[in-house]
Tab-separated table of C-alpha atoms in Angstrom:
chain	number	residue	atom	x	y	z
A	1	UNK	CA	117.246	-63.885	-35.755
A	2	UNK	CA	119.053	-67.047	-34.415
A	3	UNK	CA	122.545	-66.868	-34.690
A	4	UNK	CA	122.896	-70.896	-35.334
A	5	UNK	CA	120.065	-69.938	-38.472
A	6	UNK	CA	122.493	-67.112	-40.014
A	7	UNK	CA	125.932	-69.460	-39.702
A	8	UNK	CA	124.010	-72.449	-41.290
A	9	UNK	CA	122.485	-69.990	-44.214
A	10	UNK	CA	126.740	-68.572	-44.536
A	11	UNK	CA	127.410	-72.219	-44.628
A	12	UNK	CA	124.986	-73.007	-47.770
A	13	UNK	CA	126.188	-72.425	-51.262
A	14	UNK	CA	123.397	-70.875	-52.716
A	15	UNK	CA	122.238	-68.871	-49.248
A	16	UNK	CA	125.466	-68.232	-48.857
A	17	UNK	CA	125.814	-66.082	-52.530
A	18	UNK	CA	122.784	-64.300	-52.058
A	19	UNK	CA	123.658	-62.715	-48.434
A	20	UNK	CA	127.267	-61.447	-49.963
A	21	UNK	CA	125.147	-60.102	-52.650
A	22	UNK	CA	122.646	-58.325	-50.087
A	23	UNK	CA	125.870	-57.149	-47.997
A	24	UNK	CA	127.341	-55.699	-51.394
A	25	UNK	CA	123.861	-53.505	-52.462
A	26	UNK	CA	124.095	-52.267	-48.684
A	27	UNK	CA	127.574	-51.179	-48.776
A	28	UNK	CA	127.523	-49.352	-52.378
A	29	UNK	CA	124.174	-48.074	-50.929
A	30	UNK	CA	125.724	-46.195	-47.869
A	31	UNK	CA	129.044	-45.102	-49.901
A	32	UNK	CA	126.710	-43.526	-52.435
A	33	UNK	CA	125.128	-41.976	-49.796
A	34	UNK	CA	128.364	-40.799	-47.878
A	35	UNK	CA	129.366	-39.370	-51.489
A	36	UNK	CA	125.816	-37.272	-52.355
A	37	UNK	CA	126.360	-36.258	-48.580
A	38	UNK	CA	130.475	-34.104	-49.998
A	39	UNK	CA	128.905	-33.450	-52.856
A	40	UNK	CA	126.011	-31.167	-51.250
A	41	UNK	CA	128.708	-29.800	-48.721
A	42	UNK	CA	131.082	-29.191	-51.587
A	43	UNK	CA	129.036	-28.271	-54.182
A	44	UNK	CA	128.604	-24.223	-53.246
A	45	UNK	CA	132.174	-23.489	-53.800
A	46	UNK	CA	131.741	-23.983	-57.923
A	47	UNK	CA	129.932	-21.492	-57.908
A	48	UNK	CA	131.577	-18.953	-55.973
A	49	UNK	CA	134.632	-19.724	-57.923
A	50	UNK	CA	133.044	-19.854	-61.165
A	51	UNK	CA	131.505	-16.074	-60.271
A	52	UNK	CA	135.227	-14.600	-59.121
A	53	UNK	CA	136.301	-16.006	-62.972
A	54	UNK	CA	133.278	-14.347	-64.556
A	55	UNK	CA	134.103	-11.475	-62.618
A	56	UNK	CA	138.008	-10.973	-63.739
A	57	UNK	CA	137.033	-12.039	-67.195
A	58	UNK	CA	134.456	-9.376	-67.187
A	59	UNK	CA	137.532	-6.368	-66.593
A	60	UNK	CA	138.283	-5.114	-69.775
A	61	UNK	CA	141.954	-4.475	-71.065
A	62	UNK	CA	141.596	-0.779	-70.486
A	63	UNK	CA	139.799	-1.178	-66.952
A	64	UNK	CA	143.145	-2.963	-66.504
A	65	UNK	CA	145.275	-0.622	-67.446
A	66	UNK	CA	143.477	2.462	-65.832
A	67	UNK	CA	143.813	0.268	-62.679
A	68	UNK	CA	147.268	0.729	-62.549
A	69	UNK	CA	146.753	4.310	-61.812
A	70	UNK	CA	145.299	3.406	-58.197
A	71	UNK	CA	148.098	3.143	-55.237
A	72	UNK	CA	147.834	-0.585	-54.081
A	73	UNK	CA	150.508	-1.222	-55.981
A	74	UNK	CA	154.252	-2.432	-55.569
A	75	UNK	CA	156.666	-1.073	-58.494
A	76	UNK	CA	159.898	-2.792	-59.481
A	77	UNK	CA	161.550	-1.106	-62.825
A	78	UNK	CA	164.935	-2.337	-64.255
A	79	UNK	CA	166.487	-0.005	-66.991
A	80	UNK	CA	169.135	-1.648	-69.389
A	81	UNK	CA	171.381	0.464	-71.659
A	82	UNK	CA	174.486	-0.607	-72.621
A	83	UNK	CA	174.839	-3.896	-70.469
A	84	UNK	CA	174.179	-1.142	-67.175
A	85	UNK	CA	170.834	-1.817	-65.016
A	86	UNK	CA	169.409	0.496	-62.949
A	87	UNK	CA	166.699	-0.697	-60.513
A	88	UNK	CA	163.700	1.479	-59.154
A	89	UNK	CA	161.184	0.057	-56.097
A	90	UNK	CA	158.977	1.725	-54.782
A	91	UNK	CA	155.084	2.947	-53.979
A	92	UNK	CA	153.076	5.898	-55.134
A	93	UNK	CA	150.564	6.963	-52.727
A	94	UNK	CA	148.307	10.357	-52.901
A	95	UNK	CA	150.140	10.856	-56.044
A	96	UNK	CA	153.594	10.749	-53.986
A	97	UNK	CA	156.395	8.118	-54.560
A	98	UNK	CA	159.064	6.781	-52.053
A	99	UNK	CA	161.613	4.340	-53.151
A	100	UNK	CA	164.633	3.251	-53.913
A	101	UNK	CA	167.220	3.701	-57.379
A	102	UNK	CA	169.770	0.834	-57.183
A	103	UNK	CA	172.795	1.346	-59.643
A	104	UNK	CA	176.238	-0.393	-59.989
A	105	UNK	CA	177.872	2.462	-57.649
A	106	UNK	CA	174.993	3.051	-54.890
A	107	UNK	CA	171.472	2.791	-53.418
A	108	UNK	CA	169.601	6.162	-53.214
A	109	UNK	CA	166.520	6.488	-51.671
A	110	UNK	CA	164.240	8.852	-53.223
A	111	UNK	CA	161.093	10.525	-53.143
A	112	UNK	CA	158.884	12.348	-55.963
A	113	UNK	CA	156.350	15.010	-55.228
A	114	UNK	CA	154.776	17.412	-56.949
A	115	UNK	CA	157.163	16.678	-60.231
A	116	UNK	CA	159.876	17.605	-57.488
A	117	UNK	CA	162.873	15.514	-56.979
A	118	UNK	CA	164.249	14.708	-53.412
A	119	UNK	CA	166.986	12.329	-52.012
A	120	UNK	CA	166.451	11.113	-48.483
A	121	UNK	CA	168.920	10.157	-46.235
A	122	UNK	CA	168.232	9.240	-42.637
A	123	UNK	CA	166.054	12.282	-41.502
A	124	UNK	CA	167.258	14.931	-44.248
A	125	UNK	CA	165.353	15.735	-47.286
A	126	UNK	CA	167.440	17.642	-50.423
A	127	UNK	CA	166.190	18.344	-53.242
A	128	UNK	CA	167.718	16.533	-56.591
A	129	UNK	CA	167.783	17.438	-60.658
A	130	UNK	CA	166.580	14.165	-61.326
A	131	UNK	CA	166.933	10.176	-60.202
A	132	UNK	CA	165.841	9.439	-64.404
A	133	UNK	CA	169.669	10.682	-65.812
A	134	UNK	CA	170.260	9.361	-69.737
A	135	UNK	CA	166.799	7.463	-69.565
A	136	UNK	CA	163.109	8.238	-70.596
A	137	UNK	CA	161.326	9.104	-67.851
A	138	UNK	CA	157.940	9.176	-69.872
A	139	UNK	CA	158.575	5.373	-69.642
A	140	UNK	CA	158.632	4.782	-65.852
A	141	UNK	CA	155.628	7.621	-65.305
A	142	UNK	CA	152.565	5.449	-65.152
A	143	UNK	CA	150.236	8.106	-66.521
A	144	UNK	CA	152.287	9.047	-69.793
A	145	UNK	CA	152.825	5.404	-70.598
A	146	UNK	CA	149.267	4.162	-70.056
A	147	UNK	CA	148.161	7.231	-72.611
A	148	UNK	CA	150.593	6.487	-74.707
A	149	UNK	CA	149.206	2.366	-74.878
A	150	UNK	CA	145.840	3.503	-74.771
A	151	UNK	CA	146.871	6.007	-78.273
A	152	UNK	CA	148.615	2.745	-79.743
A	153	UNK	CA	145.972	0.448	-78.870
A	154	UNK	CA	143.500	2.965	-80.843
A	155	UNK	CA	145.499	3.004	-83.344
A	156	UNK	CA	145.794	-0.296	-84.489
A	157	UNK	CA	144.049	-1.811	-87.730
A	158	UNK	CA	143.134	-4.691	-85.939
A	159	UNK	CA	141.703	-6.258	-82.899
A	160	UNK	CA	144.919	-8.251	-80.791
A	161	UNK	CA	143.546	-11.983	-80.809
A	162	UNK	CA	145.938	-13.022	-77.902
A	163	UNK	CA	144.287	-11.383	-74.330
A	164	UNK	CA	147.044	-11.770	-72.181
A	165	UNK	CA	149.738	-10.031	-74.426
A	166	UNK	CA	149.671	-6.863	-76.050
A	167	UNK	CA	152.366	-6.102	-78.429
A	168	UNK	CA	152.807	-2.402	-80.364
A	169	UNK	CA	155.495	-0.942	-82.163
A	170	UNK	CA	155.407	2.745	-82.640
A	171	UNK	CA	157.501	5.754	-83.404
A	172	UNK	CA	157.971	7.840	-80.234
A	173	UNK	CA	160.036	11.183	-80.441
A	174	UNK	CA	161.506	9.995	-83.706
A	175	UNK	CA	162.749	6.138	-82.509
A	176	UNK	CA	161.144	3.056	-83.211
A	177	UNK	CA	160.440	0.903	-79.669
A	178	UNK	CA	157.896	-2.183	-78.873
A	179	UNK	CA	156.190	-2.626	-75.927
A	180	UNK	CA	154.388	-5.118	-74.721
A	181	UNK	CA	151.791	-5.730	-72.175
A	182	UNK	CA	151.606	-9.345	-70.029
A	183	UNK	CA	148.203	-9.340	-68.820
A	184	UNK	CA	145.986	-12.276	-66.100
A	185	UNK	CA	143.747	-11.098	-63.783
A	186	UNK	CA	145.710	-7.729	-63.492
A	187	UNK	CA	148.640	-6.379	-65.463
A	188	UNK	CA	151.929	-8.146	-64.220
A	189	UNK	CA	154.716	-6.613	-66.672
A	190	UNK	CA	155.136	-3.944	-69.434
A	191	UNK	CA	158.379	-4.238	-71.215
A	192	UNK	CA	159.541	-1.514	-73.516
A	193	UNK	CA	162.195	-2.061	-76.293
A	194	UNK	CA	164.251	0.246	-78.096
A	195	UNK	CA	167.160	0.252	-79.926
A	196	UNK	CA	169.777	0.745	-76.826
A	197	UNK	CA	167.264	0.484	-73.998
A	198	UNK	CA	165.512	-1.936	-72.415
A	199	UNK	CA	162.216	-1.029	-69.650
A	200	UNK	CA	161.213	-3.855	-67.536
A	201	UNK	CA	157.987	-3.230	-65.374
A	202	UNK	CA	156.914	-5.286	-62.584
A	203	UNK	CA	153.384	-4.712	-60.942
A	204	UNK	CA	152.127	-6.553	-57.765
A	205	UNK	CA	149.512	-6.243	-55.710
A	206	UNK	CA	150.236	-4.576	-52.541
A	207	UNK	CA	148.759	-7.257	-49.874
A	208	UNK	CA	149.249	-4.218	-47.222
C-alpha cells in the first residue's frame, strides 16, 4: 500500500476516525487473545486446589483426632497451676517419646518407654518416678485424652454447629474441667481448663 496513500487517509477527518477505530478492534482483539491464552495455562490449578479443599473437608472430626495418634507430629505442652508453667517438647515415635520438661529451676531431657520414665543426660540413661509431678498426666497422654473427647463428644445432646471448635465440660475424677478443641485442616490446639490448672496443647506437623 503506498505510504503517501496511508498519510493522506491519517490526514482526512473522516478516514482518519475510521483507521483509529480499525487499530482499536485489532488491539482489544489480540489482548483478548493474550488473556484466553493465561486463562487456558492457568485454568488447571482451580481444580487441583479446589480437590485438596474437598479433600480436607472430607476428614471427619474423629479422623482428625485419631490422626493425632500417628508420629509426624511435633508436641509443645505448657502446664499452668498456680501462676507456675511447665513446658514439655517433644516427639513420639514407635510409641517412644524424647523431649524436653522446661520448669522455672531447670531443663530435663527425658524419654518415655514402655510407661517407663528415664532422664537423659549426655550419654547416661536413669531411670525417673515421673517428669508429670502434681499434674494429670491423663491430660498430656494422647491416647487417654482423645478417648476421653471421643466419650464427651458421644455424649452430647447435640450436634456442635461451629467445626473448627469443640467445646465440652465434663466431670473427670470428681472435678469439673472444659476442654476445647481448635480444629483447620488438622487439629492445632487442645486446651484443658480446670479449676487450678491450665493444659495448653500445641500440634504441628512434623515437615521432617
Amino acid at each position: 500500500m503506498n505510504k503517501e496513500f496511508i498519510v493522506k487517509c491519517w490526514k482526512h477527518p473522516r478516514w482518519h476516525s475510521l483507521m483509529v477505530l480499525v487499530i482499536w478492534i485489532v488491539a482489544l482483539t489480540i489482548l483478548m487473545g493474550v488473556v484466553s491464552i493465561i486463562n487456558i495455562f492457568s485454568s488447571p490449578k482451580e481444580p487441583i486446589q479446589m480437590k485438596t479443599q474437598q479433600e480436607s473437608s472430607s476428614i471427619s472430626y474423629e479422623e482428625k483426632l485419631q490422626d493425632l495418634l500417628s508420629d509426624e507430629y511435633l508436641m509443645s505442652f505448657i502446664v499452668t497451676k498456680n501462676d507456675n508453667s511447665i513446658k514439655y517438647e517433644g516427639t513420639e515415635h514407635n510409641e517412644v517419646v524424647n523431649g524436653y520438661k522446661e520448669d522455672a529451676n531447670r531443663i530435663t531431657k527425658y524419654r518415655i518407654e514402655n510407661g517407663i520414665f528415664y532422664e537423659v543426660i549426655l550419654d547416661q540413661v536413669t531411670e525417673i518416678e515421673s517428669i508429670y509431678e502434681e499434674i494429670i498426666p491423663d491430660f498430656l497422654d494422647r491416647k487417654t485424652l482423645i478417648s476421653l473427647i471421643l466419650e464427651a463428644e458421644e455424649e452430647k445432646d447435640i450436634d456442635n454447629q461451629d467445626t473448627s471448635n469443640y467445646v465440652y465440660d465434663f466431670l473427670y475424677k470428681e472435678e469439673m474441667v472444659k476442654i476445647k478443641v481448635e480444629t483447620k485442616e488438622f487439629i492445632e490446639q487442645i486446651t484443658i481448663e480446670s479449676e487450678n490448672e491450665n493444659y495448653q496443647l500445641t500440634f504441628s506437623k512434623n515437615k521432617n
